[in-house]
Amino acid sequence: MQTWQLPEHIADILPERARQLESVKEQILALFRVHGFELVHPPLMEYSDSLLTHIDTGLSLKTIRVPDQLSGRQLGIRADITPQVARIDAHLLAQNQGINRLCYSGSVLHAKPDGFLTTREPYQTGAELYGCTDTAADIELIDLMLKSLKTGGMANTILSLGHIGVFRAIATAAKLSDSQSNQLLAMMQTKDREAVRALATSWQLDDIWTNALALLPELYGGREILQAAKQRLPQLSSVTQAIDVLEQVCAAFPEQAIHIDLAEVRVDNYHTGLLYAAYAPDHHDAVARGGRYDGLGAYFGRSRPATGFSFDLRVCGEYLAASTRPEAVRVAVADYTKAIDKINELRGNGICVVVDYGVADNSGSLKRLVWQGNKWLVQ
């Protein structure tokens, strides 16, 4: 094995791509800032208990664990920044009883890739809003998500909406156990209506609940799906409330392409209500995901309503134009000390100045800093 080889689904980011990603990162963080979101930098590693690995099966499988040689406790390398931000809101910012708007951008590490073409080291970027139960907060975050993706080169996105509350209301009414609910949650992702029906039938559920569960994989499409859901699903108050929330979101984005999927009930245990995602042309999976996760902070000592989204900044690189290296000015190594004041002036104005050692390099610069007419000039 070559010592320079990296693990599977792990890759270096080379200069052109790195310039591109850092540039779009700056723009997106600036966008977050003008919308009132404050930047936080949670640590890459924490005690594994703090990363919710023991209460979220999906997250647990993604988390890499190592022993801490200082404390003897188990450490986890973060696989998701959202729980860390919930900890910050619940504990470090507990003095604020109102709304906290927080954002972040940093690497996470997955034990296994989510798919054949995905990296194990996404550059997770996102925003979270704590302290508001109103659907208007979800709408604010969805709007910010779409603006962020547009900044990252993805203008023609499709907004996908779901609501975990629909499934959970039916599961509760049918008196399903946690184990049964989890089996159906996984099955819903495949849209296999007959498999859902067969499993529900084997549990001898009442027909009304068996039919409702088997119907969910069919309830996907455009905005008209919500009317069909109202007519065909059981008249449970929680189902009605969930559909009302979805209708409010649809009304807030009249010009946006929207896809409704009531079987979109992803396996993150901490999500509690509205689910939203964005899809871009020619991409195999969602380019951003978010949703409501009320009460997650209770694990850290303060239960708070919350909604937020995140995406892998690396995906933006696939949609952005190639980044060119800034043009540089060369200065001969023999002149460097004598020209230092001019060099500092140029660099202070954002102009790249490189030292010419007389050896070929990759700067590609044709401009030079020379002494002429008793002053330093760029030629």
CSV table of N, CA, C and O in Angstrom, one decimal, residues 107 122 133 166 176 191 195 199-200 276 278 363 379:
chain,number,residue,atom,x,y,z
A,107,SER,N,-16.2,20.9,8.8
A,107,SER,CA,-16.1,19.5,8.3
A,107,SER,C,-16.8,18.6,9.4
A,107,SER,O,-16.7,18.9,10.6
A,122,PRO,N,-18.1,15.5,4.6
A,122,PRO,CA,-18.8,16.7,4.1
A,122,PRO,C,-18.4,17.9,4.8
A,122,PRO,O,-17.9,17.9,5.9
A,133,THR,N,-42.0,28.7,17.8
A,133,THR,CA,-42.8,27.6,17.3
A,133,THR,C,-43.6,27.9,16.1
A,133,THR,O,-44.1,27.0,15.4
A,166,VAL,N,-47.5,13.5,10.3
A,166,VAL,CA,-48.5,12.8,9.6
A,166,VAL,C,-48.3,11.3,10.0
A,166,VAL,O,-49.3,10.6,10.5
A,176,LEU,N,-48.8,1.7,17.6
A,176,LEU,CA,-47.6,1.0,17.2
A,176,LEU,C,-46.5,1.2,18.2
A,176,LEU,O,-46.4,2.2,18.8
A,191,LYS,N,-41.1,3.4,-0.9
A,191,LYS,CA,-42.4,3.7,-1.6
A,191,LYS,C,-43.1,2.4,-2.0
A,191,LYS,O,-43.9,2.3,-2.9
A,195,ALA,N,-45.7,-3.7,0.5
A,195,ALA,CA,-44.9,-4.2,1.6
A,195,ALA,C,-45.4,-3.6,2.9
A,195,ALA,O,-45.5,-4.2,3.9
A,199,LEU,N,-47.1,-5.7,6.0
A,199,LEU,CA,-46.5,-5.6,7.4
A,199,LEU,C,-47.6,-5.2,8.4
A,199,LEU,O,-47.7,-5.8,9.5
A,200,ALA,N,-48.3,-4.1,8.0
A,200,ALA,CA,-49.4,-3.6,8.9
A,200,ALA,C,-50.4,-4.7,9.1
A,200,ALA,O,-51.0,-4.9,10.2
A,276,TYR,N,-38.0,19.6,5.2
A,276,TYR,CA,-37.8,20.3,3.9
A,276,TYR,C,-36.4,19.9,3.3
A,276,TYR,O,-35.5,19.6,4.0
A,278,ALA,N,-34.0,20.4,-0.7
A,278,ALA,CA,-33.9,21.0,-2.0
A,278,ALA,C,-33.1,20.1,-2.9
A,278,ALA,O,-32.2,19.4,-2.5
A,363,SER,N,3.0,30.5,-10.5
A,363,SER,CA,2.2,31.7,-10.3
A,363,SER,C,1.7,32.3,-11.7
A,363,SER,O,0.7,32.9,-11.8
A,379,GLN,N,5.3,46.7,-13.6
A,379,GLN,CA,5.4,46.7,-15.0
A,379,GLN,C,4.9,45.4,-15.6
A,379,GLN,O,5.2,44.3,-15.0
